[in-house]
Amino acid sequence: MARWNSAFDLATMTGHAFQCLVTDAELSASLAAVHTVLRSGGRFAFETRHPQARAWEGWNPSAASDLVDSAGRALRLWHETESVSGEVVTFTGTTAAADGTVLRVDRTRLRFLDEVVLDAFLADAGFVVEARYGDWDGGPVTGTSREIITIARRR
C-alpha cells in the first residue's frame, strides 16, 4: 500500500461530499488523512451546504428533475426528507422512469455543519481557514448564503 506522506499541495472534495462524513469519528479521521497527505502549507478545498439555508426543506417529489441519461432514457429524480436530527438529515433519492415507475431508491444521511463547528474540526486536525466563500461567485458568507466554500491550509 502506498503511503502519501506530505506529497501534495492541494486536496479537494467536491459535490458536497464533505457532508457524507456524518459522525465525529468519520470527520476527524478524514481530516487527519487529508492533513497527512498535504505538504506543509498545502490546501484543502471543499464545499458544504450552509445549514441556515435549510436545503432539505425543498427536498420533496414536487421538486423533481427530469433528465435524459447517457443511454437516452428519460428519467425523473427527486428527494424526500425523512428526518432531521440535530445536524444530520436523512433522506431518500428516487430515480424513476418518465412514466413514474420507480427504478431505484437510495437512502442517505448528510451532516450540515455551521462555520463554528466546521472550524473547530479543522483546527483540531491542524488546519487554518485561509479563505471562505458563500457562493460560487466568490462572495462572502452571509445570512442568506446557501454554501460554505472553504479553503483550509495545513499548519
PDB file of C-alpha atoms in Angstrom:
ATOM      1  CA  MET A   1       0.000   0.000   0.000  1.00  0.00           C
ATOM      2  CA  ALA A   2       1.391   3.399  -1.000  1.00  0.00           C
ATOM      3  CA  ARG A   3       1.924   5.950   1.728  1.00  0.00           C
ATOM      4  CA  TRP A   4       1.267   9.519   0.631  1.00  0.00           C
ATOM      5  CA  ASN A   5       3.047  11.400   3.367  1.00  0.00           C
ATOM      6  CA  SER A   6       3.310  15.168   2.740  1.00  0.00           C
ATOM      7  CA  ALA A   7       3.119  14.556  -1.007  1.00  0.00           C
ATOM      8  CA  PHE A   8       0.509  17.027  -2.266  1.00  0.00           C
ATOM      9  CA  ASP A   9      -0.056  20.778  -2.423  1.00  0.00           C
ATOM     10  CA  LEU A  10      -3.826  20.542  -2.860  1.00  0.00           C
ATOM     11  CA  ALA A  11      -6.625  18.159  -1.916  1.00  0.00           C
ATOM     12  CA  THR A  12     -10.215  18.736  -2.996  1.00  0.00           C
ATOM     13  CA  MET A  13     -13.599  17.324  -2.115  1.00  0.00           C
ATOM     14  CA  THR A  14     -16.494  18.290  -4.404  1.00  0.00           C
ATOM     15  CA  GLY A  15     -20.190  17.699  -4.891  1.00  0.00           C
ATOM     16  CA  HIS A  16     -20.977  18.322  -1.207  1.00  0.00           C
ATOM     17  CA  ALA A  17     -19.198  15.017  -0.438  1.00  0.00           C
ATOM     18  CA  PHE A  18     -17.917  16.551   2.809  1.00  0.00           C
ATOM     19  CA  GLN A  19     -21.454  16.249   4.177  1.00  0.00           C
ATOM     20  CA  CYS A  20     -21.307  12.447   3.860  1.00  0.00           C
ATOM     21  CA  LEU A  21     -18.926  12.472   6.844  1.00  0.00           C
ATOM     22  CA  VAL A  22     -21.744  12.140   9.348  1.00  0.00           C
ATOM     23  CA  THR A  23     -20.093  11.113  12.623  1.00  0.00           C
ATOM     24  CA  ASP A  24     -17.407  12.976  14.530  1.00  0.00           C
ATOM     25  CA  ALA A  25     -15.128   9.950  14.089  1.00  0.00           C
ATOM     26  CA  GLU A  26     -15.599   9.888  10.282  1.00  0.00           C
ATOM     27  CA  LEU A  27     -14.999  13.603  10.029  1.00  0.00           C
ATOM     28  CA  SER A  28     -11.904  13.587  12.254  1.00  0.00           C
ATOM     29  CA  ALA A  29     -10.389  10.557  10.506  1.00  0.00           C
ATOM     30  CA  SER A  30     -10.947  12.066   7.044  1.00  0.00           C
ATOM     31  CA  LEU A  31      -9.467  15.426   8.010  1.00  0.00           C
ATOM     32  CA  ALA A  32      -6.476  13.674   9.600  1.00  0.00           C
ATOM     33  CA  ALA A  33      -5.926  11.693   6.386  1.00  0.00           C
ATOM     34  CA  VAL A  34      -6.091  14.851   4.260  1.00  0.00           C
ATOM     35  CA  HIS A  35      -3.696  16.591   6.646  1.00  0.00           C
ATOM     36  CA  THR A  36      -1.232  13.703   6.357  1.00  0.00           C
ATOM     37  CA  VAL A  37      -1.068  13.770   2.552  1.00  0.00           C
ATOM     38  CA  LEU A  38      -0.616  17.544   2.276  1.00  0.00           C
ATOM     39  CA  ARG A  39       2.751  19.256   2.393  1.00  0.00           C
ATOM     40  CA  SER A  40       3.244  21.980   4.993  1.00  0.00           C
ATOM     41  CA  GLY A  41       1.185  24.921   3.743  1.00  0.00           C
ATOM     42  CA  GLY A  42      -0.840  22.659   1.437  1.00  0.00           C
ATOM     43  CA  ARG A  43      -4.507  23.449   0.943  1.00  0.00           C
ATOM     44  CA  PHE A  44      -7.740  21.523   1.294  1.00  0.00           C
ATOM     45  CA  ALA A  45     -10.650  22.959  -0.727  1.00  0.00           C
ATOM     46  CA  PHE A  46     -14.215  21.739  -0.235  1.00  0.00           C
ATOM     47  CA  GLU A  47     -17.796  22.904  -0.023  1.00  0.00           C
ATOM     48  CA  THR A  48     -20.787  22.089   2.097  1.00  0.00           C
ATOM     49  CA  ARG A  49     -24.357  23.345   2.077  1.00  0.00           C
ATOM     50  CA  HIS A  50     -24.924  26.061   4.665  1.00  0.00           C
ATOM     51  CA  PRO A  51     -27.371  24.780   7.310  1.00  0.00           C
ATOM     52  CA  GLN A  52     -29.067  28.193   7.575  1.00  0.00           C
ATOM     53  CA  ALA A  53     -30.421  27.718   4.033  1.00  0.00           C
ATOM     54  CA  ARG A  54     -32.297  24.586   5.204  1.00  0.00           C
ATOM     55  CA  ALA A  55     -31.974  22.957   1.747  1.00  0.00           C
ATOM     56  CA  TRP A  56     -33.694  19.794   2.980  1.00  0.00           C
ATOM     57  CA  GLU A  57     -36.987  21.655   3.278  1.00  0.00           C
ATOM     58  CA  GLY A  58     -37.204  21.715  -0.523  1.00  0.00           C
ATOM     59  CA  TRP A  59     -36.433  18.026  -0.962  1.00  0.00           C
ATOM     60  CA  ASN A  60     -39.787  16.585  -1.987  1.00  0.00           C
ATOM     61  CA  PRO A  61     -41.356  14.987  -5.066  1.00  0.00           C
ATOM     62  CA  SER A  62     -42.839  18.294  -6.236  1.00  0.00           C
ATOM     63  CA  ALA A  63     -39.253  19.473  -6.873  1.00  0.00           C
ATOM     64  CA  ALA A  64     -38.479  16.553  -9.228  1.00  0.00           C
ATOM     65  CA  SER A  65     -35.991  16.989 -12.037  1.00  0.00           C
ATOM     66  CA  ASP A  66     -36.417  15.489 -15.481  1.00  0.00           C
ATOM     67  CA  LEU A  67     -33.329  14.436 -17.417  1.00  0.00           C
ATOM     68  CA  VAL A  68     -32.070  12.054 -20.059  1.00  0.00           C
ATOM     69  CA  ASP A  69     -29.351   9.563 -19.117  1.00  0.00           C
ATOM     70  CA  SER A  70     -26.393   8.562 -21.309  1.00  0.00           C
ATOM     71  CA  ALA A  71     -28.468   5.704 -22.806  1.00  0.00           C
ATOM     72  CA  GLY A  72     -31.156   8.170 -23.922  1.00  0.00           C
ATOM     73  CA  ARG A  73     -33.714   7.158 -21.249  1.00  0.00           C
ATOM     74  CA  ALA A  74     -35.969   9.890 -19.883  1.00  0.00           C
ATOM     75  CA  LEU A  75     -35.747   9.859 -16.073  1.00  0.00           C
ATOM     76  CA  ARG A  76     -37.310  11.718 -13.196  1.00  0.00           C
ATOM     77  CA  LEU A  77     -35.306  12.324  -9.994  1.00  0.00           C
ATOM     78  CA  TRP A  78     -36.478  13.586  -6.621  1.00  0.00           C
ATOM     79  CA  HIS A  79     -35.513  13.649  -2.968  1.00  0.00           C
ATOM     80  CA  GLU A  80     -37.660  13.311   0.146  1.00  0.00           C
ATOM     81  CA  THR A  81     -36.552  14.297   3.618  1.00  0.00           C
ATOM     82  CA  GLU A  82     -37.271  11.595   6.194  1.00  0.00           C
ATOM     83  CA  SER A  83     -35.909  13.200   9.344  1.00  0.00           C
ATOM     84  CA  VAL A  84     -33.767  15.945  10.783  1.00  0.00           C
ATOM     85  CA  SER A  85     -31.891  15.135  13.976  1.00  0.00           C
ATOM     86  CA  GLY A  86     -29.577  17.918  15.069  1.00  0.00           C
ATOM     87  CA  GLU A  87     -27.054  18.418  12.272  1.00  0.00           C
ATOM     88  CA  VAL A  88     -27.974  15.196  10.433  1.00  0.00           C
ATOM     89  CA  VAL A  89     -30.621  14.995   7.706  1.00  0.00           C
ATOM     90  CA  THR A  90     -31.818  11.596   6.481  1.00  0.00           C
ATOM     91  CA  PHE A  91     -33.476  11.474   3.070  1.00  0.00           C
ATOM     92  CA  THR A  92     -34.194   9.270   0.088  1.00  0.00           C
ATOM     93  CA  GLY A  93     -33.295   9.913  -3.521  1.00  0.00           C
ATOM     94  CA  THR A  94     -35.616   8.295  -6.046  1.00  0.00           C
ATOM     95  CA  THR A  95     -34.893   7.614  -9.707  1.00  0.00           C
ATOM     96  CA  ALA A  96     -37.943   6.805 -11.799  1.00  0.00           C
ATOM     97  CA  ALA A  97     -38.781   6.267 -15.440  1.00  0.00           C
ATOM     98  CA  ALA A  98     -40.657   9.073 -17.175  1.00  0.00           C
ATOM     99  CA  ASP A  99     -43.936   7.208 -16.555  1.00  0.00           C
ATOM    100  CA  GLY A 100     -43.281   7.221 -12.792  1.00  0.00           C
ATOM    101  CA  THR A 101     -42.105   3.611 -12.451  1.00  0.00           C
ATOM    102  CA  VAL A 102     -39.579   3.661  -9.609  1.00  0.00           C
ATOM    103  CA  LEU A 103     -36.239   2.240 -10.722  1.00  0.00           C
ATOM    104  CA  ARG A 104     -34.109   2.920  -7.655  1.00  0.00           C
ATOM    105  CA  VAL A 105     -34.369   4.424  -4.165  1.00  0.00           C
ATOM    106  CA  ASP A 106     -31.256   5.389  -2.212  1.00  0.00           C
ATOM    107  CA  ARG A 107     -31.304   6.382   1.456  1.00  0.00           C
ATOM    108  CA  THR A 108     -28.670   8.873   2.573  1.00  0.00           C
ATOM    109  CA  ARG A 109     -27.623  10.841   5.641  1.00  0.00           C
ATOM    110  CA  LEU A 110     -25.868  14.190   5.386  1.00  0.00           C
ATOM    111  CA  ARG A 111     -24.393  16.371   8.104  1.00  0.00           C
ATOM    112  CA  PHE A 112     -24.970  20.125   7.942  1.00  0.00           C
ATOM    113  CA  LEU A 113     -22.231  21.901   9.928  1.00  0.00           C
ATOM    114  CA  ASP A 114     -22.199  25.603  10.640  1.00  0.00           C
ATOM    115  CA  GLU A 115     -18.958  27.580  10.385  1.00  0.00           C
ATOM    116  CA  VAL A 116     -18.156  27.465  14.103  1.00  0.00           C
ATOM    117  CA  VAL A 117     -18.368  23.668  14.352  1.00  0.00           C
ATOM    118  CA  LEU A 118     -16.639  23.196  10.997  1.00  0.00           C
ATOM    119  CA  ASP A 119     -13.762  25.464  12.018  1.00  0.00           C
ATOM    120  CA  ALA A 120     -13.303  23.594  15.305  1.00  0.00           C
ATOM    121  CA  PHE A 121     -12.906  20.289  13.417  1.00  0.00           C
ATOM    122  CA  LEU A 122     -10.458  21.906  11.006  1.00  0.00           C
ATOM    123  CA  ALA A 123      -8.380  23.415  13.815  1.00  0.00           C
ATOM    124  CA  ASP A 124      -8.288  20.106  15.701  1.00  0.00           C
ATOM    125  CA  ALA A 125      -6.952  18.445  12.530  1.00  0.00           C
ATOM    126  CA  GLY A 126      -4.188  21.044  12.093  1.00  0.00           C
ATOM    127  CA  PHE A 127      -5.794  23.367   9.541  1.00  0.00           C
ATOM    128  CA  VAL A 128      -6.409  27.097   9.477  1.00  0.00           C
ATOM    129  CA  VAL A 129      -9.112  28.628   7.282  1.00  0.00           C
ATOM    130  CA  GLU A 130      -7.412  30.636   4.574  1.00  0.00           C
ATOM    131  CA  ALA A 131     -10.486  31.674   2.569  1.00  0.00           C
ATOM    132  CA  ARG A 132     -14.226  31.205   2.816  1.00  0.00           C
ATOM    133  CA  TYR A 133     -16.986  31.931   0.313  1.00  0.00           C
ATOM    134  CA  GLY A 134     -20.761  31.838   0.479  1.00  0.00           C
ATOM    135  CA  ASP A 135     -21.405  31.317  -3.225  1.00  0.00           C
ATOM    136  CA  TRP A 136     -19.727  30.154  -6.430  1.00  0.00           C
ATOM    137  CA  ASP A 137     -19.030  33.746  -7.497  1.00  0.00           C
ATOM    138  CA  GLY A 138     -16.603  34.242  -4.592  1.00  0.00           C
ATOM    139  CA  GLY A 139     -18.997  36.285  -2.448  1.00  0.00           C
ATOM    140  CA  PRO A 140     -18.701  36.292   1.334  1.00  0.00           C
ATOM    141  CA  VAL A 141     -20.656  34.012   3.642  1.00  0.00           C
ATOM    142  CA  THR A 142     -23.731  35.995   4.670  1.00  0.00           C
ATOM    143  CA  GLY A 143     -27.047  35.437   6.391  1.00  0.00           C
ATOM    144  CA  THR A 144     -28.514  34.208   3.103  1.00  0.00           C
ATOM    145  CA  SER A 145     -25.625  32.051   1.832  1.00  0.00           C
ATOM    146  CA  ARG A 146     -26.532  28.579   0.597  1.00  0.00           C
ATOM    147  CA  GLU A 147     -22.920  27.349   0.571  1.00  0.00           C
ATOM    148  CA  ILE A 148     -19.865  27.318   2.792  1.00  0.00           C
ATOM    149  CA  ILE A 149     -16.912  27.009   0.419  1.00  0.00           C
ATOM    150  CA  THR A 150     -13.696  26.614   2.374  1.00  0.00           C
ATOM    151  CA  ILE A 151     -10.014  26.691   1.555  1.00  0.00           C
ATOM    152  CA  ALA A 152      -8.091  25.456   4.572  1.00  0.00           C
ATOM    153  CA  ARG A 153      -4.291  25.477   4.859  1.00  0.00           C
ATOM    154  CA  ARG A 154      -2.276  22.824   6.638  1.00  0.00           C
ATOM    155  CA  ARG A 155      -0.330  24.356   9.520  1.00  0.00           C
TER     156      ARG A 155
END
